[in-house]
Each structure stands twice: as C-alpha cells, then as structure tokens.
Amino acid sequence: MPYIIGCDIGTTNVKSVAFDTVSGTILASHSESYEMQHPHPDWSEQDPEQIFQAACKTLKKVTAKCKDHGGPVGICFSAAMHGVLALDKDGKQLTNLIIWADNRSADIATRLRASQVGKKIYYNNGTPIHAMAPVCKLLWMKKNAPDIYRKTSNFVGVKEYIVYRLTGEFLVDYSIASATGMFNIRELQWDDYTLKKLGLKVEKLPKAVSPYHIVKLRGDNPAKLPEGTPLIMGASDGCLANLGSGAIRNGSMAVTIGTSAAVRICSAKPFSDPLMQTFCYVLDEKAYIVGGPSNNGAVIFEWFMNTFFPRESYEAVFKEAEGIKPGAEGLLFYPYLLGERAPLWSSSVRGGFSGLDITHTRAHFARAVMEGILLNLYSIAKILMEMQEIDTIYANGGFARSAAWVQMLSDVFGKTVKLNETVETGAVGAAMMGLKALGAVKDFSELTAFTRAGQAFASHKDIHEQYDALAGKFKKGAHLMMAHAV
C-alpha cells in the first residue's frame, strides 16, 4: 500500500512516521534523540550535524520497515522554530544551532520590545519580540560576535540545514520563515524594514518558498532514499500540530501541554495583537496559526514532583489533588519558574504561590500547580477567544495521561475537550500537507481519517464560572510578578 513519511524534527528528538496514504494508519515509525548544550548561562545550543544524522537514520529505518510497500510517495517535514545556525560560503558551520530556548539576547529583546522599531517589526512579521526570536539572536551576534556575523554566507534553521544537506539548496518554507521575526506575513517575503534595521542582506537568508514546494531527491542523497523521491518542504511544528490535531476549522482550538505548552487557533487572516501578546505564523498561503507558547507546561509539575514527592507516583498525587475543591481553597500558583513567553514575554519574570495559609496541605499545593499551569494558558486562550468563538479544544501532550488534568482543562476553559488518538500531531500534519502538495487531495477536509479524536470531556458550567472568576485574580497577580521581574 502507498505510504508517505512525516518527519518531525523536534527539540529533543526527530521522529519519522510512515502513514498509509488513504487510511492514515501508521505503518512504521522510528525516533532518535539528541542533547542540548549549555556552554554558558542562558545559552542553549545543539549540534546540527548530530540532528542531521539522526534525521537520516530515522528515514532509513522507516523505509526499511516499509520495504514491502515500495518507496515512499513523498517525505514532508515538520520542524522546531526559532533556530539560528551560521554557515560559511562552503556550507560549513560557524556556530552551533542556537535554539528557541536560548536566552542570551534577553536584554536586547527587552529593549527592542519597548521601542517603536520593535513594535513595527512585530506588526510586520508576527513573531513577538523575545529572546527566542532569530531577529534578536542575530542582533546579539552582530554585537557580540561581529566576525562571525560578517563571515556568514547563510543564516539557516535546523530544517533548512537538513534540506540543504539532502538537496544542495538553501530553501525555507513560509511557515518557518514567519517565525524568525524577519518575514512579512502579509507580503510572504523577507521584510525589507527588518533587514535594514539588522543591516542584513537578503542574500544571506534562504529562498522563501511555499510549504507545498517540492524538490526531487538525488540518487546519492545521504538518507539513501530512492532517486526522485519528492521532498515536500512542509511547515513548522506548531502550525502542523494544529493541522494534525484537526484544529484548523473555525471554532476549534489546539492546546498542547508537553514539557512546554501552547494554545493555537487557525485564522484566514494575519493578526497582530496591539499588546504583542500572541504570535501569528503562516500555515500556508491561505491560513495562519495565531496563539501563544508557554515555557511552563508539564515540566513545572515534574519539578513539583521531583522536589517534594520524589518517591510518590504521579497517579497518587493526581488522586490527592482531585479531592481538593476547584480553586485549591485560595491557594494560587503562578508557574513562571522558567521565565515566560506568552502572554508576558519576559525572560526574567518568576513565579510563586499566593494565598497560602496554615490549613493548606500537600494536596492543595498539587492542585494549585495543576490549576496554575492551566490558568496561564487560559489567559492566552482568552485573547484568542476574542477573535473567534470556540466550541471544541483538541488536546495533546503528556498531560493527557491524567484524566483529572484534562477534565480540569475543560472546566477552566469552559469548552469541550477532545483528545487526539495520536501524540504525533506534527508528523500527522506533515503527512497531510505532503499529500496535498502531491495532488492526492485538494483539501484537508478529505483527510479526516488522519485526525481522529478519541475521548471527549465536557465542561461543568458551575466549575467554569469559578475558574473564570479566578482567572481575573490570576491576571492581576501575574502583573505583580512582572513588576518584581529584574
């Protein structure tokens, strides 16, 4: 049976997944992991060669597992956003890959965000001004590593590097480009205003192409794939997670809570928030993904467990938390232990508890941490709900293993929550985009078999009203946290 490969290049691993082109059934998958490097405080880097080799290995493994089905009809990529890698004129690396989690440009980002130039850059390009954004990383490099900045022939991200190694071409899809802070989301081209402020020639950036752009692989490609195999550019992992979860119709929202977290909707038009709280990235030429990412997802509950209950099971602590009433009897948690992106966009803000009294138990703390993570995401969602009436949330990520936490999500947001049957929503979205690029379908609505949802959770109206009131208190407290940020 014909199959297509969705290759999802993430922060900690790359996974290739082979899907039956009609049923969406997963025929094979393989993942390879890699490490982050932190050579200095606030620096987060990775070895691009290691990621490239990992990607090639997953593609080889998956095609080997599917040898009875012939070669793939195509390969489409999903990839993490916001990375910067400097290459010389021969395509050799001058730096490691500086990833989204890198905060070395935090001071530059803070000053730029407060300026009229920063506001103009955000309006044009849709990426909030923050240390994660490549535009800020390049400003840092220009100031602190001027020799490398001048010597660089090509600034790329991880997907562009992999595509270059496979094809010899420097290409970037509109979706990944739109997350750099340098790509005009209304004109779908590199933004003249921003590049002038950077003093950066457009020739040093990859050629921007449609996410449906196809390159045929050569016979001697490093992944050992059949000659002529179509490589479809694809899009960013966040945008494709919306597509792969089914959250691209009007009225649907995607909520992902893994290590980090995100809330996203699909829009037919670009949107720039006057307060610069949300992002707007390109899915394709007719669709945009609007939302906000959080640094503080399930990693915060993991910290809570490791710090206070290292010998307890997650299930036992979740069960204790279930026994506490919504609102944790006045105990409120602000989850900003890793700084925060949306909606605060501050690398220096930090979190804490408020409303603590002598009657609170460890179960209250567990519930408050779970609620605090969700209330922060709800503060992002409320911005999006002003744009669009939402009826259904498609949820995925590690948190979905706890039915209590998913029910809490439904009650906090006041919406029906459906769990995706697969956690591989990025790879699913890539496969769907690849099939459309190849002409197998005209519209994503023909691929509902790829986006099946499982269990559904209905919101309790009375509990949501309590959480909605608590959300106002949470927002005020978050602004106080910001006032104390260094």
CSV table of C-alpha atoms in Angstrom, one decimal:
chain,number,residue,atom,x,y,z
A,1,MET,CA,0.0,0.0,0.0
A,2,PRO,CA,1.3,3.5,-0.8
A,3,TYR,CA,2.8,5.5,2.1
A,4,ILE,CA,4.0,9.0,2.9
A,5,ILE,CA,6.6,9.9,5.6
A,6,GLY,CA,6.1,12.8,8.0
A,7,CYS,CA,9.4,13.7,9.5
A,8,ASP,CA,9.1,15.8,12.7
A,9,ILE,CA,12.4,17.5,13.8
A,10,GLY,CA,11.8,18.4,17.5
A,11,THR,CA,13.9,19.9,20.3
A,12,THR,CA,15.0,16.6,21.9
A,13,ASN,CA,14.4,14.1,19.1
A,14,VAL,CA,13.5,13.6,15.5
A,15,LYS,CA,10.8,11.1,14.5
A,16,SER,CA,9.9,9.8,11.1
A,17,VAL,CA,6.4,8.2,10.7
A,18,ALA,CA,5.1,6.3,7.7
A,19,PHE,CA,1.4,6.7,7.1
A,20,ASP,CA,-0.9,4.8,4.7
A,21,THR,CA,-2.0,7.5,2.3
A,22,VAL,CA,-5.7,6.6,2.5
A,23,SER,CA,-6.5,5.4,6.0
A,24,GLY,CA,-3.9,7.4,7.8
A,25,THR,CA,-2.8,4.3,9.6
A,26,ILE,CA,0.7,4.4,11.0
A,27,LEU,CA,2.8,1.7,9.2
A,28,ALA,CA,6.1,2.3,10.9
A,29,SER,CA,8.0,4.9,13.0
A,30,HIS,CA,11.4,5.5,14.4
A,31,SER,CA,12.9,8.2,16.6
A,32,GLU,CA,16.4,9.3,17.5
A,33,SER,CA,17.2,11.6,20.4
A,34,TYR,CA,19.9,14.2,20.9
A,35,GLU,CA,21.1,16.5,23.7
A,36,MET,CA,21.1,20.3,24.3
A,37,GLN,CA,24.3,22.0,25.2
A,38,HIS,CA,24.6,24.9,27.6
A,39,PRO,CA,28.2,26.2,27.3
A,40,HIS,CA,27.3,29.4,29.2
A,41,PRO,CA,24.5,30.6,31.4
A,42,ASP,CA,21.3,31.3,29.3
A,43,TRP,CA,22.8,29.6,26.3
A,44,SER,CA,21.0,26.7,24.6
A,45,GLU,CA,22.6,25.0,21.6
A,46,GLN,CA,22.6,21.8,19.6
A,47,ASP,CA,25.0,20.2,17.1
A,48,PRO,CA,23.3,20.4,13.7
A,49,GLU,CA,25.3,17.5,12.3
A,50,GLN,CA,24.0,15.3,15.1
A,51,ILE,CA,20.4,16.2,14.3
A,52,PHE,CA,21.0,15.7,10.5
A,53,GLN,CA,22.4,12.2,11.1
A,54,ALA,CA,19.5,11.4,13.4
A,55,ALA,CA,17.0,12.5,10.7
A,56,CYS,CA,18.8,10.4,8.1
A,57,LYS,CA,18.8,7.4,10.4
A,58,THR,CA,15.0,7.7,11.1
A,59,LEU,CA,14.3,7.9,7.4
A,60,LYS,CA,16.4,4.9,6.6
A,61,LYS,CA,14.8,2.8,9.4
A,62,VAL,CA,11.3,3.7,8.4
A,63,THR,CA,11.8,3.0,4.7
A,64,ALA,CA,13.4,-0.3,5.7
A,65,LYS,CA,10.4,-1.3,7.8
A,66,CYS,CA,8.1,-0.4,4.8
A,67,LYS,CA,10.2,-2.2,2.1
A,68,ASP,CA,7.2,-4.4,1.3
A,69,HIS,CA,5.2,-1.3,0.3
A,70,GLY,CA,7.9,0.0,-2.0
A,71,GLY,CA,9.3,3.5,-1.7
A,72,PRO,CA,7.5,6.5,-0.1
A,73,VAL,CA,5.4,8.7,-2.3
A,74,GLY,CA,7.0,11.6,-0.6
A,75,ILE,CA,8.6,13.0,2.6
A,76,CYS,CA,7.3,16.1,4.3
A,77,PHE,CA,9.0,17.9,7.2
A,78,SER,CA,7.8,19.4,10.4
A,79,ALA,CA,10.4,21.2,12.4
A,80,ALA,CA,11.0,23.3,15.6
A,81,MET,CA,11.0,27.0,15.1
A,82,HIS,CA,13.3,29.9,16.1
A,83,GLY,CA,16.7,28.3,15.5
A,84,VAL,CA,19.8,30.1,14.0
A,85,LEU,CA,22.8,28.5,12.5
A,86,ALA,CA,25.6,30.4,10.8
A,87,LEU,CA,27.2,28.7,7.7
A,88,ASP,CA,30.2,29.8,5.7
A,89,LYS,CA,30.5,30.1,1.9
A,90,ASP,CA,31.2,26.3,1.7
A,91,GLY,CA,28.1,25.4,3.8
A,92,LYS,CA,30.3,24.6,6.9
A,93,GLN,CA,29.0,25.6,10.3
A,94,LEU,CA,30.5,28.7,12.0
A,95,THR,CA,28.3,28.2,15.1
A,96,ASN,CA,26.2,25.5,16.7
A,97,LEU,CA,22.4,25.7,16.2
A,98,ILE,CA,21.1,28.3,18.6
A,99,ILE,CA,17.7,27.0,19.6
A,100,TRP,CA,14.4,28.6,20.7
A,101,ALA,CA,15.3,28.1,24.4
A,102,ASP,CA,18.4,30.3,24.2
A,103,ASN,CA,18.2,33.5,26.3
A,104,ARG,CA,21.5,35.2,25.6
A,105,SER,CA,19.7,38.0,23.7
A,106,ALA,CA,17.2,38.7,26.6
A,107,ASP,CA,18.5,42.2,27.3
A,108,ILE,CA,18.4,43.1,23.6
A,109,ALA,CA,14.9,41.7,23.2
A,110,THR,CA,13.7,43.7,26.2
A,111,ARG,CA,14.9,47.0,24.8
A,112,LEU,CA,13.7,46.2,21.3
A,113,ARG,CA,10.3,45.2,22.5
A,114,ALA,CA,9.8,48.6,24.3
A,115,SER,CA,10.8,50.6,21.2
A,116,GLN,CA,8.7,51.7,18.2
A,117,VAL,CA,11.1,49.8,15.9
A,118,GLY,CA,10.2,46.6,17.8
A,119,LYS,CA,6.5,47.3,17.6
A,120,LYS,CA,6.9,47.8,13.8
A,121,ILE,CA,8.9,44.6,13.4
A,122,TYR,CA,6.3,42.6,15.4
A,123,TYR,CA,3.4,44.1,13.3
A,124,ASN,CA,5.1,43.2,10.0
A,125,ASN,CA,6.3,39.8,11.0
A,126,GLY,CA,4.0,38.3,13.6
A,127,THR,CA,6.7,37.0,15.9
A,128,PRO,CA,6.7,38.5,19.4
A,129,ILE,CA,9.9,40.3,20.4
A,130,HIS,CA,11.6,37.9,22.7
A,131,ALA,CA,15.0,36.2,23.1
A,132,MET,CA,13.6,33.1,21.3
A,133,ALA,CA,13.2,35.1,18.1
A,134,PRO,CA,16.0,34.8,15.5
A,135,VAL,CA,15.8,38.5,14.8
A,136,CYS,CA,17.0,39.1,18.4
A,137,LYS,CA,19.6,36.3,18.2
A,138,LEU,CA,21.1,37.9,15.1
A,139,LEU,CA,21.2,41.3,16.8
A,140,TRP,CA,23.1,39.7,19.6
A,141,MET,CA,25.5,38.0,17.2
A,142,LYS,CA,26.1,41.3,15.3
A,143,LYS,CA,27.1,43.0,18.6
A,144,ASN,CA,28.9,40.2,20.4
A,145,ALA,CA,30.3,38.1,17.5
A,146,PRO,CA,30.8,40.6,14.7
A,147,ASP,CA,33.5,38.5,12.9
A,148,ILE,CA,31.1,35.5,12.6
A,149,TYR,CA,28.2,37.8,11.6
A,150,ARG,CA,30.3,39.3,8.7
A,151,LYS,CA,31.8,35.9,7.7
A,152,THR,CA,28.4,34.1,7.5
A,153,SER,CA,27.1,33.4,4.0
A,154,ASN,CA,23.9,31.7,5.1
A,155,PHE,CA,21.8,32.0,8.3
A,156,VAL,CA,19.5,29.0,8.5
A,157,GLY,CA,17.4,27.0,10.9
A,158,VAL,CA,17.5,23.2,11.5
A,159,LYS,CA,15.1,22.3,8.8
A,160,GLU,CA,16.8,24.4,6.2
A,161,TYR,CA,20.1,22.8,7.1
A,162,ILE,CA,18.7,19.3,6.6
A,163,VAL,CA,17.1,20.3,3.3
A,164,TYR,CA,20.4,21.8,2.2
A,165,ARG,CA,22.3,18.6,3.1
A,166,LEU,CA,19.8,16.5,1.2
A,167,THR,CA,19.4,18.7,-1.9
A,168,GLY,CA,22.2,21.2,-2.0
A,169,GLU,CA,19.6,24.1,-2.0
A,170,PHE,CA,19.1,26.8,0.6
A,171,LEU,CA,15.3,26.9,1.0
A,172,VAL,CA,12.9,27.9,3.8
A,173,ASP,CA,9.2,27.5,3.8
A,174,TYR,CA,6.9,30.4,4.6
A,175,SER,CA,5.9,28.9,7.9
A,176,ILE,CA,9.4,28.5,9.4
A,177,ALA,CA,10.4,31.9,7.9
A,178,SER,CA,7.4,33.5,9.6
A,179,ALA,CA,8.7,32.5,13.0
A,180,THR,CA,12.1,34.3,12.5
A,181,GLY,CA,10.7,37.8,13.1
A,182,MET,CA,12.1,38.8,9.8
A,183,PHE,CA,9.5,37.6,7.3
A,184,ASN,CA,6.5,39.8,6.4
A,185,ILE,CA,3.4,37.6,7.0
A,186,ARG,CA,1.2,39.8,4.8
A,187,GLU,CA,3.6,40.0,1.8
A,188,LEU,CA,5.0,36.5,2.2
A,189,GLN,CA,8.6,37.6,1.7
A,190,TRP,CA,11.6,38.7,3.8
A,191,ASP,CA,10.8,42.0,5.4
A,192,ASP,CA,12.7,45.0,4.0
A,193,TYR,CA,12.2,47.1,7.1
A,194,THR,CA,13.6,44.5,9.5
A,195,LEU,CA,16.5,43.5,7.3
A,196,LYS,CA,17.5,47.2,7.0
A,197,LYS,CA,17.5,47.5,10.8
A,198,LEU,CA,19.7,44.4,11.1
A,199,GLY,CA,22.0,45.6,8.3
A,200,LEU,CA,21.4,42.1,6.8
A,201,LYS,CA,21.5,41.3,3.1
A,202,VAL,CA,18.6,39.1,1.9
A,203,GLU,CA,21.2,37.0,0.0
A,204,LYS,CA,22.3,35.6,3.4
A,205,LEU,CA,18.9,34.1,4.0
A,206,PRO,CA,17.4,31.0,2.3
A,207,LYS,CA,15.0,31.5,-0.6
A,208,ALA,CA,11.5,31.6,0.8
A,209,VAL,CA,9.1,29.1,-0.8
A,210,SER,CA,5.6,27.7,-0.3
A,211,PRO,CA,5.2,24.9,2.3
A,212,TYR,CA,4.0,22.8,-0.7
A,213,HIS,CA,7.2,23.3,-2.6
A,214,ILE,CA,8.7,20.0,-3.9
A,215,VAL,CA,12.3,19.1,-4.5
A,216,LYS,CA,13.2,15.7,-6.1
A,217,LEU,CA,16.0,13.9,-4.2
A,218,ARG,CA,19.2,12.9,-6.0
A,219,GLY,CA,20.3,9.3,-6.2
A,220,ASP,CA,23.3,9.9,-3.9
A,221,ASN,CA,21.3,11.6,-1.1
A,222,PRO,CA,22.7,10.9,2.4
A,223,ALA,CA,19.4,9.3,3.6
A,224,LYS,CA,19.7,6.6,0.9
A,225,LEU,CA,16.2,7.3,-0.3
A,226,PRO,CA,15.2,6.3,-3.8
A,227,GLU,CA,16.2,8.8,-6.5
A,228,GLY,CA,13.4,11.2,-7.4
A,229,THR,CA,11.6,10.8,-4.1
A,230,PRO,CA,9.6,14.1,-3.6
A,231,LEU,CA,10.8,16.1,-0.6
A,232,ILE,CA,8.0,18.5,0.4
A,233,MET,CA,9.1,21.5,2.4
A,234,GLY,CA,6.3,21.3,5.0
A,235,ALA,CA,5.9,23.8,7.8
A,236,SER,CA,6.7,24.5,11.5
A,237,ASP,CA,5.9,22.0,14.2
A,238,GLY,CA,3.4,24.3,15.9
A,239,CYS,CA,1.4,25.0,12.7
A,240,LEU,CA,1.4,21.4,11.7
A,241,ALA,CA,0.3,20.3,15.2
A,242,ASN,CA,-2.8,22.3,14.6
A,243,LEU,CA,-3.4,20.7,11.2
A,244,GLY,CA,-2.6,17.2,12.6
A,245,SER,CA,-4.9,17.6,15.6
A,246,GLY,CA,-7.8,18.7,13.4
A,247,ALA,CA,-7.8,22.2,14.8
A,248,ILE,CA,-7.9,24.2,11.6
A,249,ARG,CA,-11.6,24.8,11.2
A,250,ASN,CA,-13.3,27.9,12.6
A,251,GLY,CA,-14.3,27.3,16.2
A,252,SER,CA,-11.6,24.8,17.1
A,253,MET,CA,-8.5,25.4,19.3
A,254,ALA,CA,-5.5,23.3,19.9
A,255,VAL,CA,-3.9,23.0,23.4
A,256,THR,CA,-0.6,21.2,23.7
A,257,ILE,CA,0.9,20.6,27.2
A,258,GLY,CA,4.1,18.7,27.0
A,259,THR,CA,7.4,19.9,28.6
A,260,SER,CA,6.4,23.4,27.3
A,261,ALA,CA,2.8,24.3,26.2
A,262,ALA,CA,0.9,26.2,23.6
A,263,VAL,CA,-2.6,27.4,22.7
A,264,ARG,CA,-3.4,28.0,19.0
A,265,ILE,CA,-6.2,28.7,16.6
A,266,CYS,CA,-6.4,28.9,12.8
A,267,SER,CA,-7.3,32.2,11.1
A,268,ALA,CA,-7.9,33.1,7.5
A,269,LYS,CA,-6.2,36.4,8.0
A,270,PRO,CA,-3.0,37.6,9.7
A,271,PHE,CA,-3.4,39.1,13.1
A,272,SER,CA,-1.1,41.3,15.1
A,273,ASP,CA,-2.1,41.9,18.8
A,274,PRO,CA,-1.8,45.6,19.8
A,275,LEU,CA,-0.2,44.4,23.1
A,276,MET,CA,2.2,42.0,21.3
A,277,GLN,CA,0.9,39.0,23.4
A,278,THR,CA,0.4,36.5,20.6
A,279,PHE,CA,2.2,35.2,17.6
A,280,CYS,CA,0.9,34.8,14.1
A,281,TYR,CA,2.7,32.2,11.9
A,282,VAL,CA,1.9,31.1,8.4
A,283,LEU,CA,0.5,27.6,7.9
A,284,ASP,CA,0.2,28.1,4.1
A,285,GLU,CA,-0.7,30.8,1.7
A,286,LYS,CA,-4.3,30.9,2.9
A,287,ALA,CA,-4.1,30.0,6.6
A,288,TYR,CA,-2.4,31.5,9.7
A,289,ILE,CA,-1.9,30.0,13.1
A,290,VAL,CA,-2.4,32.5,15.9
A,291,GLY,CA,-1.6,31.7,19.5
A,292,GLY,CA,0.9,31.8,22.3
A,293,PRO,CA,3.6,29.4,23.7
A,294,SER,CA,4.4,28.9,27.3
A,295,ASN,CA,7.7,27.9,28.8
A,296,ASN,CA,5.9,26.4,31.7
A,297,GLY,CA,4.0,23.3,30.8
A,298,ALA,CA,4.2,19.8,32.4
A,299,VAL,CA,7.8,20.5,33.2
A,300,ILE,CA,6.6,22.5,36.2
A,301,PHE,CA,4.6,19.6,37.6
A,302,GLU,CA,7.6,17.4,37.0
A,303,TRP,CA,9.7,19.9,39.1
A,304,PHE,CA,7.0,19.8,41.8
A,305,MET,CA,7.1,16.0,41.9
A,306,ASN,CA,10.9,15.7,41.9
A,307,THR,CA,11.3,18.4,44.5
A,308,PHE,CA,8.6,17.4,47.0
A,309,PHE,CA,7.4,13.9,46.2
A,310,PRO,CA,10.4,12.1,44.6
A,311,ARG,CA,9.1,8.7,45.8
A,312,GLU,CA,5.4,9.2,45.0
A,313,SER,CA,3.7,8.2,41.8
A,314,TYR,CA,2.1,10.8,39.6
A,315,GLU,CA,-1.2,8.9,39.8
A,316,ALA,CA,-1.2,9.0,43.6
A,317,VAL,CA,-0.6,12.8,43.7
A,318,PHE,CA,-3.2,13.4,41.0
A,319,LYS,CA,-5.7,11.4,43.0
A,320,GLU,CA,-5.0,13.5,46.1
A,321,ALA,CA,-5.4,16.7,44.1
A,322,GLU,CA,-8.8,15.5,42.8
A,323,GLY,CA,-10.0,15.5,46.4
A,324,ILE,CA,-9.5,19.3,46.7
A,325,LYS,CA,-12.2,21.7,45.5
A,326,PRO,CA,-11.6,23.9,42.5
A,327,GLY,CA,-9.5,27.0,43.4
A,328,ALA,CA,-7.5,25.0,46.0
A,329,GLU,CA,-9.2,26.9,48.8
A,330,GLY,CA,-7.5,30.2,48.0
A,331,LEU,CA,-4.0,28.8,47.1
A,332,LEU,CA,-3.0,30.2,43.8
A,333,PHE,CA,0.2,29.3,41.8
A,334,TYR,CA,2.0,31.4,39.2
A,335,PRO,CA,4.0,28.9,37.1
A,336,TYR,CA,6.7,31.2,35.9
A,337,LEU,CA,9.7,29.2,37.0
A,338,LEU,CA,11.4,29.4,33.6
A,339,GLY,CA,10.5,33.0,32.8
A,340,GLU,CA,7.6,33.2,30.3
A,341,ARG,CA,6.7,33.7,26.8
A,342,ALA,CA,3.0,34.3,26.1
A,343,PRO,CA,1.3,36.3,27.4
A,344,LEU,CA,4.0,38.1,29.4
A,345,TRP,CA,7.1,37.8,27.1
A,346,SER,CA,9.6,38.2,29.9
A,347,SER,CA,12.7,36.1,30.4
A,348,SER,CA,13.2,37.5,33.9
A,349,VAL,CA,9.7,37.0,35.4
A,350,ARG,CA,9.5,34.4,38.1
A,351,GLY,CA,6.6,32.5,39.8
A,352,GLY,CA,5.3,31.6,43.2
A,353,PHE,CA,2.3,30.9,45.4
A,354,SER,CA,-0.1,33.3,46.9
A,355,GLY,CA,-3.0,32.9,49.4
A,356,LEU,CA,-1.1,30.3,51.5
A,357,ASP,CA,-2.4,29.7,55.0
A,358,ILE,CA,-1.9,27.1,57.7
A,359,THR,CA,-4.8,24.9,56.6
A,360,HIS,CA,-3.3,24.1,53.2
A,361,THR,CA,-1.9,20.6,52.7
A,362,ARG,CA,0.3,19.0,50.1
A,363,ALA,CA,-2.8,18.1,48.1
A,364,HIS,CA,-3.7,21.8,47.9
A,365,PHE,CA,-0.3,22.5,46.5
A,366,ALA,CA,-0.6,19.8,43.9
A,367,ARG,CA,-4.0,21.1,42.7
A,368,ALA,CA,-2.8,24.7,42.7
A,369,VAL,CA,0.2,23.8,40.5
A,370,MET,CA,-2.1,21.9,38.0
A,371,GLU,CA,-4.5,24.9,38.0
A,372,GLY,CA,-1.8,27.5,37.7
A,373,ILE,CA,-0.4,25.9,34.6
A,374,LEU,CA,-3.9,25.9,33.0
A,375,LEU,CA,-4.9,29.4,34.2
A,376,ASN,CA,-1.8,30.7,32.5
A,377,LEU,CA,-2.8,29.0,29.3
A,378,TYR,CA,-6.4,30.3,29.7
A,379,SER,CA,-5.0,33.8,29.8
A,380,ILE,CA,-3.6,33.2,26.3
A,381,ALA,CA,-6.8,31.5,25.2
A,382,LYS,CA,-9.0,34.4,26.3
A,383,ILE,CA,-7.1,36.7,23.8
A,384,LEU,CA,-7.8,34.2,21.0
A,385,MET,CA,-11.5,33.8,22.1
A,386,GLU,CA,-12.0,37.5,21.4
A,387,MET,CA,-11.0,36.8,17.8
A,388,GLN,CA,-13.1,33.6,17.3
A,389,GLU,CA,-15.9,31.8,19.1
A,390,ILE,CA,-14.5,28.4,20.2
A,391,ASP,CA,-16.6,25.3,20.7
A,392,THR,CA,-14.0,22.5,20.8
A,393,ILE,CA,-10.5,22.1,22.1
A,394,TYR,CA,-8.2,19.4,20.7
A,395,ALA,CA,-5.7,18.5,23.3
A,396,ASN,CA,-2.5,16.5,23.2
A,397,GLY,CA,0.8,16.2,25.1
A,398,GLY,CA,2.0,14.3,28.1
A,399,PHE,CA,-0.6,15.9,30.4
A,400,ALA,CA,-3.3,13.9,28.6
A,401,ARG,CA,-2.3,10.8,30.5
A,402,SER,CA,-4.2,12.3,33.5
A,403,ALA,CA,-7.9,12.3,33.0
A,404,ALA,CA,-8.3,14.6,36.0
A,405,TRP,CA,-6.0,17.2,34.5
A,406,VAL,CA,-7.8,17.0,31.1
A,407,GLN,CA,-11.2,17.5,32.9
A,408,MET,CA,-9.6,20.4,34.7
A,409,LEU,CA,-8.6,21.9,31.3
A,410,SER,CA,-12.2,21.6,30.1
A,411,ASP,CA,-13.6,23.3,33.3
A,412,VAL,CA,-11.0,26.1,33.2
A,413,PHE,CA,-11.6,26.9,29.5
A,414,GLY,CA,-15.4,26.1,29.7
A,415,LYS,CA,-15.2,24.1,26.4
A,416,THR,CA,-15.5,20.5,25.3
A,417,VAL,CA,-12.1,18.9,25.1
A,418,LYS,CA,-11.3,16.0,22.7
A,419,LEU,CA,-8.1,14.0,23.0
A,420,ASN,CA,-6.2,13.2,19.8
A,421,GLU,CA,-5.7,9.5,19.3
A,422,THR,CA,-2.0,10.0,18.4
A,423,VAL,CA,0.6,12.2,20.1
A,424,GLU,CA,2.4,12.5,16.7
A,425,THR,CA,0.3,15.5,15.5
A,426,GLY,CA,3.4,17.2,14.0
A,427,ALA,CA,4.2,14.2,11.8
A,428,VAL,CA,0.5,13.7,11.0
A,429,GLY,CA,0.2,17.4,9.9
A,430,ALA,CA,3.4,17.0,7.7
A,431,ALA,CA,1.9,13.9,6.1
A,432,MET,CA,-1.4,15.7,5.3
A,433,MET,CA,0.5,18.7,3.9
A,434,GLY,CA,2.6,16.4,1.8
A,435,LEU,CA,-0.4,14.6,0.3
A,436,LYS,CA,-2.0,17.9,-0.6
A,437,ALA,CA,1.3,19.1,-2.2
A,438,LEU,CA,1.4,15.9,-4.3
A,439,GLY,CA,-2.1,16.4,-5.5
A,440,ALA,CA,-3.5,13.3,-3.8
A,441,VAL,CA,-6.2,15.6,-2.2
A,442,LYS,CA,-7.5,19.1,-3.0
A,443,ASP,CA,-8.4,20.0,0.6
A,444,PHE,CA,-7.5,18.9,4.1
A,445,SER,CA,-11.2,18.0,4.7
A,446,GLU,CA,-10.6,14.9,2.7
A,447,LEU,CA,-8.1,13.6,5.3
A,448,THR,CA,-10.3,13.3,8.3
A,449,ALA,CA,-9.0,9.8,8.8
A,450,PHE,CA,-5.7,11.3,9.8
A,451,THR,CA,-7.2,13.4,12.6
A,452,ARG,CA,-9.3,11.0,14.6
A,453,ALA,CA,-10.1,12.2,18.1
A,454,GLY,CA,-10.8,9.8,21.0
A,455,GLN,CA,-12.2,10.5,24.4
A,456,ALA,CA,-14.2,13.7,25.0
A,457,PHE,CA,-14.5,15.7,28.2
A,458,ALA,CA,-17.5,18.1,28.8
A,459,SER,CA,-17.1,21.3,30.9
A,460,HIS,CA,-19.1,21.8,34.1
A,461,LYS,CA,-20.7,25.2,33.9
A,462,ASP,CA,-20.6,26.0,37.6
A,463,ILE,CA,-17.0,25.0,38.0
A,464,HIS,CA,-16.0,27.0,34.9
A,465,GLU,CA,-17.7,30.1,36.4
A,466,GLN,CA,-15.5,29.7,39.5
A,467,TYR,CA,-12.4,29.3,37.3
A,468,ASP,CA,-13.3,32.3,35.1
A,469,ALA,CA,-13.6,34.5,38.2
A,470,LEU,CA,-10.3,33.1,39.5
A,471,ALA,CA,-8.7,33.9,36.1
A,472,GLY,CA,-9.2,37.7,36.8
A,473,LYS,CA,-7.3,37.3,40.1
A,474,PHE,CA,-4.6,35.3,38.4
A,475,LYS,CA,-4.1,38.0,35.7
A,476,LYS,CA,-3.7,40.7,38.4
A,477,GLY,CA,-1.2,38.6,40.2
A,478,ALA,CA,0.7,37.9,37.0
A,479,HIS,CA,1.2,41.7,36.5
A,480,LEU,CA,2.5,41.9,40.1
A,481,MET,CA,5.0,39.2,39.2
A,482,MET,CA,6.1,41.2,36.2
A,483,ALA,CA,6.5,44.3,38.4
A,484,HIS,CA,9.1,42.4,40.5
A,485,ALA,CA,10.9,41.0,37.5
A,486,VAL,CA,14.6,42.0,37.4
